[in-house]
Amino acid sequence: MKITDITKFAFRAATGYPTRTLLMLLAMAIGVGSVVLLSTLGDGARRYVIGQFSSLGTNLLIVLPGRSETVGGPPPLLGITPRDLTIADAMALHRSSAIRYVAPIAVGAAPVSRGGRTREVTILGSTPQLYQVRQLTMDKGRFLPEIDPSRGAPVCVLGHETKRELFGNDQAVGELIRIGDWRFRVIGVLSAKGESIGLDIADIVIVPVASAQSIFNTTSLFRIMVEAVNRDAIPRAKKHIARIIRERHDGDDDITIISQDAVLATFDKIFTALTLTVASIASISLAVAGILIMNVMLIAVSQRRSEVGLLKAVGAPAGQILLLFLAESAVLSAIGAVFGLILAAIATFILSRVFPDFPLATPLWSLWAGVGVAVVTGVLFGVMPARRAARLDPVQSLSRR
Amino acid sequence: MISLSKIRREFQVGDEQVLALRDVDLTIKTGEYVSIMGPSGSGKSTLLNIIGLLDRPDKGSYLLEEEDMTDLDDRQQAELRRHKIGFVFQFFHLVPRMTAADNIELPMMLSGLEPKERKDRVHAALASFGLSNRANHRPDQLSGGQRQRVAIARATIMEPHILLADEPTGNLDRVSGQEVIDIIEALNQKNITLIMVTHDPELGRRAGRRINMLDGRIDSDG
Ligand SMILES: Nc1ncnc2c1ncn2[C@@H]1O[C@H](COP(=O)(O)OP(=O)(O)O)[C@@H](O)[C@H]1O
Ligand SMILES: [Mg+2]
């Protein structure tokens, strides 16, 4: 028997009794639809988080003082207190060919005032390259000037929110503000974008790194942000950073280097696992649909006993009858799966209208998985009814009308 | 040639053993026209089903064209049913969701014939049974006589050597019954072996050989 004939026969048999079949199709459609929709949502969540992290900047490495145990390697020797990172440490990193930008970071909070208004604001000290590293954009004026990083300068750049709080709708660039006991001239205002994870770029004042250290009366850095020349250079950049700092710290490995890659990979894994879990839970509904298929097929077999008897009389062996009924339940579940995909597409469309910011895209694998699992379920649960049909005694099946 | 010897068939009904066939001996030559008559429950259908390989005897031997049928497996028997035997039933047994043409095509589809050849043969069969304008009608849109003609077309589309008819006119009025008999007898004229179970003595008398059954035995033969 030809495969096209098997499919055609199964399709006609499956669709030949529409009322009975409809309920089952609905169950299968809901099962497949929920698998696809939930994996779409899970994948959307993954994209959302990855997207948030990516806005930190690409090919980013973060250098922290002190050795983190979670990174591995030998535990720190007793008695060694990690050395602080300094501006000179940061500038030394420029020696590496794998590194494009270096931004030393000093952070603290200080009262900022202008006219009568005073606010407690995060003060971030850095160098002009922070602009590239954090992918900042200017609304007005310019970013920090190219000066010797070890020297301060009385200039500052305001975050969008800080500017609004201090100046309202007034012009800010060129005006003076007071940070702690120091006076700074505003040379630029950041645009409204900034919502990168870890730091609110909107409510901030950025000053030259040495000036920030003066304000907080310290010589150390909070961290150093480094951008590798490209993705492939990240491992090399890591090695170079470790070597350069070790040389400068008398041979001690007393820093931790975090690559954004590693953080992203972890989140990627977590969310992929989450998506798969949710999709598997949804596929329980497919099992329910499978049981329904079994019922529908059992009814079909008992209603079509004389058809089975007739098929045997005109020369169909038991194996062929098994095949025909299996094909029928496979076709039934495939049709159900297609309805499920349509259902999921409609739901995704509606969700994307309600939450336009959420990145919704159905992962391709979920389509295959949904349809595949549906058909496999259909065949598995179709085995029992099909065997029953194949075993029917032709004489008895034909003796009743 | 059909050759049965000492064919026994018993059924278990509750606690009771019912002997449907009691050691039946029967030989039918190729091209014969045999009618089987007898009271209800005398074993006529059982005999026909065993000849047609739909049922197996509990004892005895059955040779079909010199080949022993009793120890063939399901697949081999199905193969023989497909190519050598045609069945016609009292209740037609057409597949209700299929058109007349599709019902006739069914055995050829099961045996994997090329669609082109199938179409040609269905076309010819429809024409020769006077069903050309009913090709796309479903069984519920056909009269009893037309249904039985579709069933005969289906039974003979694989060009079997033997046609087994179990009360083919039992569900038809006189006129359409006569039409069906004419068709079946015409097939017998072309050397198909025809074995027909009937309740109608007038019909039974038309056969060249008349077998009368009684209580699982052949009562008279000739
Ligand atoms: N599947 C079956 N189970 C039990 N008894 C059966 C079965 N088929 C036939 N019989 C019995 O065998 C006997 C012969 O039946 P059958 O060949 O159908 O008779 P006929 O066709 O002459 O009316 C009857 O007594 C019938 O009740
Ligand atoms: Mg009978």
XYZ file of C-alpha atoms and ligand atoms in Angstrom:
651
model
C 0.000 0.000 0.000
C 1.315 3.420 -0.949
C 2.134 6.003 1.709
C 0.021 8.638 -0.050
C -2.920 6.227 -0.021
C -2.404 5.504 3.677
C -2.367 9.223 4.455
C -5.380 9.912 2.285
C -7.359 7.061 3.770
C -6.420 8.114 7.311
C -7.234 11.747 6.622
C -10.649 10.916 5.182
C -11.415 8.578 8.051
C -10.296 11.186 10.591
C -12.336 13.965 9.032
C -15.251 11.794 7.972
C -16.887 12.025 11.408
C -16.485 15.716 12.293
C -18.607 16.120 15.412
C -16.924 13.292 17.272
C -13.470 14.444 16.268
C -13.875 18.108 17.135
C -13.513 17.790 20.905
C -10.350 15.797 20.519
C -8.842 18.277 18.114
C -9.599 21.024 20.610
C -7.785 19.192 23.390
C -4.768 18.584 21.183
C -4.831 22.188 20.000
C -4.865 23.490 23.564
C -1.985 21.174 24.472
C 0.205 22.165 21.555
C -0.850 25.792 21.830
C 0.148 26.024 25.472
C 3.514 24.358 24.835
C 4.306 26.835 22.097
C 2.917 29.858 23.930
C 4.667 29.112 27.216
C 7.984 28.519 25.533
C 7.462 31.778 23.678
C 6.935 33.558 27.001
C 9.938 31.830 28.597
C 12.132 32.684 25.676
C 10.830 36.241 25.763
C 11.873 36.513 29.416
C 15.305 35.195 28.491
C 15.694 37.730 25.713
C 14.511 40.501 27.989
C 17.105 39.762 30.679
C 19.903 39.179 28.171
C 18.955 42.403 26.474
C 19.132 44.270 29.763
C 22.578 42.885 30.485
C 23.807 43.521 26.997
C 23.019 47.200 27.392
C 25.840 47.287 29.914
C 28.126 47.243 26.894
C 29.561 44.511 24.761
C 32.759 42.542 25.280
C 32.883 43.934 28.773
C 35.193 42.797 31.568
C 34.921 44.017 35.149
C 37.978 44.028 37.401
C 37.245 43.944 41.144
C 39.716 44.234 43.982
C 40.041 41.078 46.119
C 39.911 37.486 45.077
C 36.542 35.832 44.844
C 36.431 32.221 46.000
C 33.750 31.423 43.480
C 36.188 32.000 40.643
C 38.298 29.023 41.711
C 42.041 28.732 42.051
C 43.925 28.575 45.341
C 42.306 30.327 48.287
C 43.980 33.570 49.385
C 46.929 33.038 51.714
C 46.388 33.965 55.312
C 47.683 37.369 56.175
C 47.449 38.815 52.697
C 44.984 41.641 52.503
C 44.099 42.423 48.920
C 45.613 45.565 47.604
C 43.380 48.354 46.371
C 43.073 49.020 42.681
C 44.473 52.399 41.726
C 44.214 54.735 38.773
C 47.758 53.743 37.827
C 46.689 50.075 37.806
C 43.879 50.957 35.455
C 46.073 52.982 33.106
C 48.615 50.146 32.985
C 45.964 47.941 31.383
C 46.246 50.010 28.218
C 49.453 48.074 27.488
C 47.397 45.067 26.412
C 46.668 44.800 22.709
C 43.476 42.891 23.508
C 41.958 45.854 25.310
C 40.285 48.758 23.604
C 38.827 50.866 26.431
C 39.572 51.158 30.112
C 37.338 53.027 32.533
C 38.401 53.203 36.190
C 35.410 53.695 38.462
C 35.222 55.399 41.824
C 31.758 55.635 43.349
C 30.192 57.239 46.356
C 27.260 59.350 47.405
C 27.519 63.046 48.179
C 25.156 65.992 48.618
C 24.837 67.963 45.411
C 23.421 71.451 45.504
C 22.577 74.220 43.128
C 20.900 77.379 44.194
C 18.591 76.442 47.046
C 18.180 72.765 46.107
C 20.307 70.023 47.636
C 20.089 66.340 46.839
C 22.036 63.225 47.806
C 23.278 61.815 44.505
C 25.556 58.992 43.381
C 28.889 60.477 42.287
C 30.712 58.412 39.690
C 34.337 59.183 38.960
C 35.772 57.912 35.690
C 37.590 58.776 32.493
C 36.324 59.769 29.003
C 36.378 56.108 27.899
C 33.463 55.352 30.231
C 31.432 56.921 27.470
C 32.263 54.075 25.057
C 32.331 51.343 27.691
C 28.838 52.098 28.973
C 27.553 53.139 25.551
C 26.330 56.469 26.874
C 24.706 59.156 24.790
C 24.679 62.909 25.353
C 21.618 65.079 25.467
C 23.512 68.390 25.788
C 27.152 69.461 25.871
C 30.023 66.976 25.950
C 31.417 64.190 28.102
C 34.500 64.308 30.382
C 37.582 65.937 28.782
C 40.760 64.047 27.857
C 43.046 64.975 30.762
C 45.660 63.188 32.821
C 43.535 60.709 34.797
C 45.623 61.191 37.917
C 44.629 64.852 37.984
C 41.187 66.091 38.734
C 39.244 68.814 36.986
C 36.281 70.805 38.306
C 33.880 69.677 35.567
C 30.930 67.288 35.695
C 28.323 65.574 33.542
C 24.782 65.215 34.907
C 22.429 62.312 34.517
C 19.115 63.214 32.956
C 17.141 62.894 36.177
C 19.688 64.814 38.264
C 19.636 67.630 35.750
C 15.851 67.834 35.928
C 15.867 67.856 39.735
C 18.523 70.546 40.003
C 17.737 72.718 37.024
C 14.193 71.926 36.008
C 13.755 73.247 32.495
C 16.632 75.709 32.825
C 19.859 75.496 30.869
C 22.418 73.416 32.854
C 25.536 73.325 30.657
C 27.948 76.063 31.746
C 26.356 76.454 35.206
C 28.123 75.716 38.490
C 27.015 73.135 41.063
C 28.422 72.175 44.456
C 29.379 68.595 45.293
C 30.277 68.307 48.965
C 32.694 71.175 49.494
C 33.760 71.363 45.869
C 32.523 73.438 42.979
C 32.092 71.853 39.537
C 31.043 73.311 36.219
C 28.418 71.351 34.270
C 29.799 70.533 30.811
C 27.184 68.016 29.628
C 23.911 66.217 30.290
C 23.317 62.535 29.506
C 20.302 61.574 27.441
C 17.334 59.848 29.026
C 18.253 56.294 27.966
C 20.166 55.021 31.017
C 18.512 52.077 32.735
C 21.404 49.624 32.567
C 21.333 47.032 35.276
C 23.530 47.714 38.298
C 23.515 51.477 38.111
C 20.900 54.085 37.511
C 22.554 56.260 34.907
C 19.765 58.817 35.116
C 20.242 59.848 38.731
C 23.993 60.437 38.771
C 26.802 62.960 38.507
C 29.924 61.953 36.595
C 33.235 63.669 37.409
C 36.898 62.932 36.535
C 38.081 59.932 38.555
C 40.767 61.832 40.492
C 38.200 64.460 41.481
C 35.876 61.740 42.789
C 38.733 60.324 44.863
C 39.335 63.793 46.326
C 35.643 64.147 47.224
C 35.638 60.759 48.986
C 39.160 61.189 50.308
C 40.511 57.911 48.970
C 43.108 56.649 46.528
C 41.381 53.396 45.626
C 38.967 52.436 42.876
C 35.603 50.712 43.210
C 36.325 48.688 40.066
C 37.748 48.953 36.584
C 35.634 48.410 33.526
C 37.456 47.108 30.475
C 36.263 46.553 26.938
C 38.098 43.963 24.868
C 38.749 44.727 21.195
C 36.280 42.012 20.190
C 34.545 38.921 21.445
C 37.410 36.579 20.564
C 39.868 38.771 22.449
C 38.049 38.379 25.784
C 40.102 35.397 27.057
C 43.332 37.098 25.992
C 42.282 40.342 27.648
C 41.553 38.435 30.868
C 44.999 36.859 30.843
C 46.675 40.207 30.169
C 44.786 41.932 32.974
C 45.725 39.205 35.442
C 49.388 39.395 34.403
C 49.650 43.194 34.443
C 48.002 43.525 37.851
C 50.048 40.633 39.275
C 53.246 42.416 38.189
C 52.074 45.597 39.839
C 50.900 43.805 43.004
C 54.191 42.056 43.780
C 53.148 38.762 42.252
C 49.868 38.393 44.114
C 46.643 37.395 42.354
C 44.427 39.671 44.375
C 41.780 40.684 41.859
C 38.656 39.122 40.388
C 37.837 39.459 36.702
C 34.226 38.994 35.716
C 33.366 38.711 32.072
C 29.939 39.746 31.070
C 29.989 36.742 28.793
C 30.025 34.423 31.780
C 27.180 36.285 33.459
C 25.187 36.234 30.252
C 25.866 32.556 29.700
C 24.620 31.797 33.201
C 21.432 33.749 32.689
C 21.005 32.177 29.306
C 21.236 28.731 30.882
C 18.866 29.582 33.720
C 16.210 30.923 31.407
C 16.556 28.167 28.847
C 16.083 25.639 31.639
C 13.097 27.599 32.882
C 11.559 27.663 29.408
C 12.052 23.947 28.959
C 10.516 23.275 32.367
C 7.469 25.359 31.614
C 7.123 23.727 28.198
C 7.345 20.259 29.733
C 4.678 21.124 32.257
C 2.498 22.281 29.399
C 3.067 19.021 27.593
C 1.215 17.264 30.393
C -1.862 18.665 28.697
C -0.685 16.800 25.616
C -0.858 13.569 27.565
C -4.453 14.397 28.420
C -5.075 14.976 24.734
C -3.441 11.612 24.055
C -5.893 9.845 26.317
C -8.694 11.591 24.483
C -7.285 10.358 21.185
C -7.299 6.870 22.569
C -10.951 7.209 23.491
C -11.930 8.637 20.141
C -10.067 5.887 18.347
C -11.605 3.172 20.512
C -15.031 4.514 19.667
C -14.015 4.666 16.016
C -12.903 1.048 16.052
C -16.119 -0.219 17.595
C -18.252 1.921 15.297
C -16.360 0.735 12.255
C -16.162 -2.964 13.003
C -17.841 -3.888 9.751
C -15.431 -1.627 7.856
C -12.530 -3.499 9.441
C -14.161 -6.818 8.581
C -14.644 -5.664 5.024
C -11.025 -4.511 4.730
C -9.956 -7.950 5.859
C -12.348 -9.627 3.418
C -10.880 -7.706 0.486
C -7.382 -8.730 1.479
C -5.962 -6.441 4.161
C -3.718 -8.342 6.587
C -3.773 -7.421 10.280
C -0.570 -5.359 9.912
C -2.152 -3.135 7.312
C -5.180 -2.457 9.481
C -2.896 -1.584 12.379
C -1.046 0.821 10.129
C -4.231 2.457 8.863
C -5.583 3.113 12.345
C -2.219 4.357 13.624
C -2.035 6.701 10.667
C -5.526 7.908 11.516
C -4.608 8.875 15.068
C -1.371 10.460 13.830
C -3.352 12.517 11.326
C -5.874 13.495 13.996
C -3.166 14.743 16.315
C -1.308 16.474 13.499
C -4.462 18.408 12.600
C -4.907 19.228 16.284
C -1.299 20.392 16.422
C -1.798 22.711 13.470
C -4.817 24.241 15.198
C -2.634 24.580 18.294
C -0.005 26.504 16.358
C -2.664 28.834 15.030
C -3.999 29.285 18.561
C -0.503 30.079 19.847
C 0.111 32.532 17.020
C -3.105 34.381 17.852
C -2.275 34.480 21.572
C 1.268 35.672 20.859
C -0.080 38.405 18.624
C -2.490 39.584 21.314
C 0.232 39.517 23.987
C 2.620 41.460 21.789
C -0.086 44.116 21.446
C -0.709 44.263 25.193
C 2.995 44.248 26.150
C 4.771 45.899 23.227
C 8.103 46.206 25.104
C 8.400 42.509 25.874
C 10.434 40.748 23.180
C 8.086 37.931 22.075
C 9.334 35.572 19.410
C 8.346 31.930 19.233
C 11.487 29.778 19.306
C 11.584 27.506 16.276
C 12.320 24.420 18.322
C 9.052 24.818 20.213
C 7.091 24.515 16.958
C 8.811 21.262 16.095
C 8.621 20.020 19.643
C 4.922 20.853 19.929
C 3.936 19.161 16.685
C 6.373 16.287 17.189
C 5.193 15.517 20.692
C 1.581 15.744 19.525
C 2.076 13.239 16.720
C 4.129 10.895 18.899
C 1.428 11.120 21.572
C -1.221 10.391 18.969
C 0.603 7.344 17.685
C 1.427 6.027 21.170
C -2.119 6.352 22.400
C -3.352 5.059 19.045
C -1.526 1.752 19.414
C -4.064 0.152 21.703
C -7.153 0.966 19.594
C -5.306 0.048 16.386
C -4.327 -3.335 17.792
C -7.888 -3.923 18.816
C -8.980 -3.187 15.249
C -6.306 -5.418 13.763
C -7.365 -8.311 15.980
C -11.078 -8.123 15.169
C -12.507 -11.359 13.859
C -13.707 -10.587 10.328
C -16.639 -12.981 10.395
C -18.049 -11.521 13.578
C -17.371 -7.953 12.455
C -19.240 -8.569 9.224
C -22.110 -10.483 10.755
C -23.476 -7.353 12.381
C -24.582 -4.537 10.236
C -10.633 -26.227 -7.705
C -11.860 -26.219 -4.141
C -11.453 -29.373 -2.148
C -12.732 -29.723 1.429
C -12.454 -32.896 3.414
C -13.686 -33.614 6.926
C -14.110 -29.917 7.657
C -15.297 -29.366 11.196
C -16.080 -26.056 12.808
C -17.402 -25.643 16.310
C -18.310 -22.595 18.332
C -18.412 -22.157 22.038
C -21.661 -20.502 23.051
C -21.697 -20.077 26.788
C -21.170 -23.572 28.195
C -22.381 -25.239 25.037
C -20.430 -26.453 22.030
C -22.254 -25.689 18.789
C -21.158 -27.755 15.824
C -21.601 -25.481 12.825
C -19.962 -27.880 10.386
C -19.775 -31.618 10.983
C -17.037 -33.185 8.892
C -18.045 -31.694 5.571
C -16.572 -33.127 2.357
C -16.989 -31.013 -0.746
C -15.244 -30.554 -4.081
C -16.061 -27.684 -6.424
C -14.501 -27.412 -9.858
C -13.326 -24.201 -11.442
C -16.147 -22.336 -13.172
C -18.949 -24.195 -11.420
C -22.147 -22.453 -10.374
C -23.135 -23.749 -6.944
C -26.066 -22.687 -4.829
C -26.197 -23.511 -1.137
C -29.571 -23.663 0.551
C -30.872 -24.856 3.854
C -32.526 -23.637 7.011
C -31.142 -20.830 9.055
C -28.309 -21.963 11.306
C -27.456 -24.984 9.174
C -23.886 -23.772 8.580
C -24.120 -22.203 5.136
C -22.332 -18.965 6.025
C -19.709 -20.788 8.038
C -18.938 -22.987 5.072
C -18.686 -19.968 2.788
C -16.408 -18.142 5.240
C -14.068 -21.100 5.465
C -13.903 -21.392 1.684
C -13.218 -17.635 1.548
C -10.423 -17.879 4.166
C -12.237 -15.532 6.538
C -12.589 -18.364 9.040
C -10.495 -21.398 9.862
C -11.781 -24.935 10.356
C -11.037 -26.662 13.644
C -10.375 -29.917 11.815
C -10.120 -31.170 8.272
C -8.173 -30.082 5.230
C -8.829 -27.480 2.599
C -7.032 -27.419 -0.726
C -7.456 -24.405 -2.982
C -5.982 -24.963 -6.423
C -3.936 -27.854 -5.017
C -2.498 -25.669 -2.263
C -3.110 -26.487 1.396
C -4.876 -23.586 3.069
C -5.022 -24.849 6.633
C -1.516 -23.922 7.677
C -1.157 -20.538 6.000
C -0.621 -17.548 8.283
C -2.773 -14.413 8.373
C -0.647 -12.552 5.845
C -0.675 -15.363 3.306
C -4.411 -15.867 3.678
C -4.997 -12.132 3.231
C -2.927 -12.271 0.056
C -5.125 -15.062 -1.324
C -8.333 -13.255 -0.339
C -7.041 -10.227 -2.169
C -6.253 -11.966 -5.431
C -8.343 -15.106 -5.692
C -11.542 -14.522 -3.766
C -14.360 -12.025 -4.019
C -17.035 -11.611 -1.351
C -20.563 -10.290 -1.762
C -22.639 -9.868 1.392
C -26.330 -9.518 2.158
C -25.742 -6.111 3.741
C -23.332 -4.828 1.048
C -20.770 -3.577 3.579
C -19.808 -0.469 1.658
C -17.672 2.055 3.525
C -20.230 4.813 4.208
C -17.879 7.802 3.931
C -16.536 6.711 0.538
C -18.055 7.262 -2.867
C -19.035 4.367 -5.118
C -15.816 4.803 -7.090
C -13.672 4.862 -3.932
C -15.365 1.744 -2.581
C -14.627 -0.092 -5.804
C -11.035 1.169 -5.752
C -10.411 0.019 -2.167
C -8.948 -3.477 -2.848
C -6.610 -2.053 -5.474
C -5.517 0.680 -3.095
C -4.771 -1.864 -0.379
C -2.648 -3.886 -2.782
C -0.703 -0.806 -3.883
C -1.654 -0.655 -7.567
C -0.697 2.464 -9.500
C -3.382 5.206 -9.296
C -3.579 5.443 -13.072
C -4.388 1.772 -13.487
C -6.824 1.937 -10.558
C -8.698 4.770 -12.172
C -8.960 3.009 -15.487
C -10.247 -0.178 -13.915
C -12.785 1.632 -11.723
C -13.995 3.485 -14.769
C -14.472 0.270 -16.717
C -16.185 -1.470 -13.796
C -18.598 1.425 -13.243
C -19.506 1.337 -16.923
C -20.035 -2.397 -17.108
C -22.254 -2.415 -13.993
C -24.317 0.535 -15.203
C -23.055 2.848 -12.467
C -21.200 5.473 -14.497
C -23.467 8.289 -13.371
C -23.233 7.187 -9.733
C -19.436 7.235 -9.411
C -19.340 10.094 -6.919
C -22.387 9.102 -4.886
C -21.962 7.895 -1.351
C -23.729 4.645 -0.361
C -26.569 6.500 1.381
C -27.328 8.190 -1.928
C -27.700 4.863 -3.735
C -30.563 2.378 -3.942
C -30.143 -1.154 -2.563
C -29.620 -2.618 -6.015
C -27.030 0.012 -6.858
C -25.223 -0.625 -3.593
C -25.027 -4.322 -4.280
C -23.737 -3.642 -7.765
C -20.998 -1.450 -6.276
C -20.205 -4.279 -3.868
C -19.970 -6.775 -6.739
C -17.750 -4.414 -8.681
C -15.497 -4.150 -5.627
C -15.474 -7.948 -5.164
C -14.445 -8.560 -8.757
C -12.110 -5.615 -9.397
C -9.038 -7.766 -8.570
C -10.290 -10.394 -11.018
C -10.716 -13.248 -8.530
C -11.236 -16.867 -9.521
C -13.967 -17.417 -6.994
C -16.994 -15.286 -6.137
C -18.681 -16.043 -2.823
C -22.120 -14.519 -2.348
C -23.923 -14.857 0.972
C -27.606 -14.118 0.336
C -26.769 -11.332 -2.142
C -30.445 -10.624 -2.837
C -31.615 -11.059 0.751
C -31.944 -7.364 1.232
C -33.281 -6.424 -2.203
C -36.647 -6.243 -3.909
C -37.461 -8.643 -6.768
C -36.433 -6.361 -9.606
C -33.076 -5.233 -8.278
C -32.459 -8.760 -6.969
C -32.916 -10.042 -10.506
C -30.479 -7.427 -11.834
C -27.882 -8.514 -9.329
C -28.367 -12.196 -10.186
C -27.976 -11.399 -13.881
C -24.669 -9.705 -13.186
C -23.383 -12.513 -10.997
C -24.386 -15.162 -13.531
C -22.737 -13.192 -16.314
C -19.525 -13.284 -14.304
C -19.917 -17.052 -13.958
C -20.240 -17.249 -17.736
C -16.713 -15.837 -17.877
C -15.523 -18.872 -15.931
C -15.489 -17.423 -12.414
C -16.411 -20.057 -9.842
C -19.687 -18.908 -8.261
C -20.875 -20.098 -4.866
C -24.079 -18.472 -3.676
C -25.961 -18.965 -0.438
C -29.654 -18.214 -0.817
C -32.990 -18.682 0.871
C -34.914 -18.311 -2.343
C -35.648 -21.776 -3.888
C -36.353 -20.202 -7.254
C -32.899 -18.655 -7.276
C -31.270 -21.789 -5.966
C -32.723 -23.807 -8.796
C -30.921 -21.679 -11.384
C -27.541 -23.031 -10.302
C -25.933 -25.922 -12.107
C -25.259 -27.604 -8.807
C -27.513 -27.344 -5.781
C -26.322 -28.154 -2.307
C -28.726 -28.447 0.575
C -27.409 -28.184 4.106
C -28.974 -29.420 7.295
C -27.535 -29.127 10.764
C -23.909 -28.719 9.723
C -23.985 -31.451 7.090
C -24.495 -31.573 3.372
C -27.947 -33.095 3.058
C -28.167 -33.303 -0.685
C -25.842 -32.390 -3.524
C -26.665 -32.348 -7.193
N -19.235 -16.646 15.866
C -20.112 -17.554 16.289
N -20.218 -17.839 17.589
C -21.064 -18.776 18.044
N -21.847 -19.481 17.243
C -21.806 -19.267 15.926
C -20.928 -18.276 15.381
N -21.093 -18.272 14.030
C -22.025 -19.211 13.772
N -22.444 -19.795 14.902
C -23.424 -20.858 14.982
O -23.084 -21.840 14.035
C -24.250 -22.314 13.413
C -24.177 -22.093 11.911
O -24.220 -20.703 11.658
P -24.235 -20.093 10.194
O -23.146 -20.756 9.417
O -24.204 -18.648 10.296
O -25.641 -20.582 9.671
P -26.455 -20.097 8.393
O -25.619 -19.174 7.619
O -26.765 -21.360 7.679
O -27.682 -19.462 8.921
C -25.412 -21.616 14.052
O -25.939 -22.436 15.071
C -24.786 -20.384 14.636
O -25.504 -19.995 15.797
Mg -25.959 -17.144 7.064
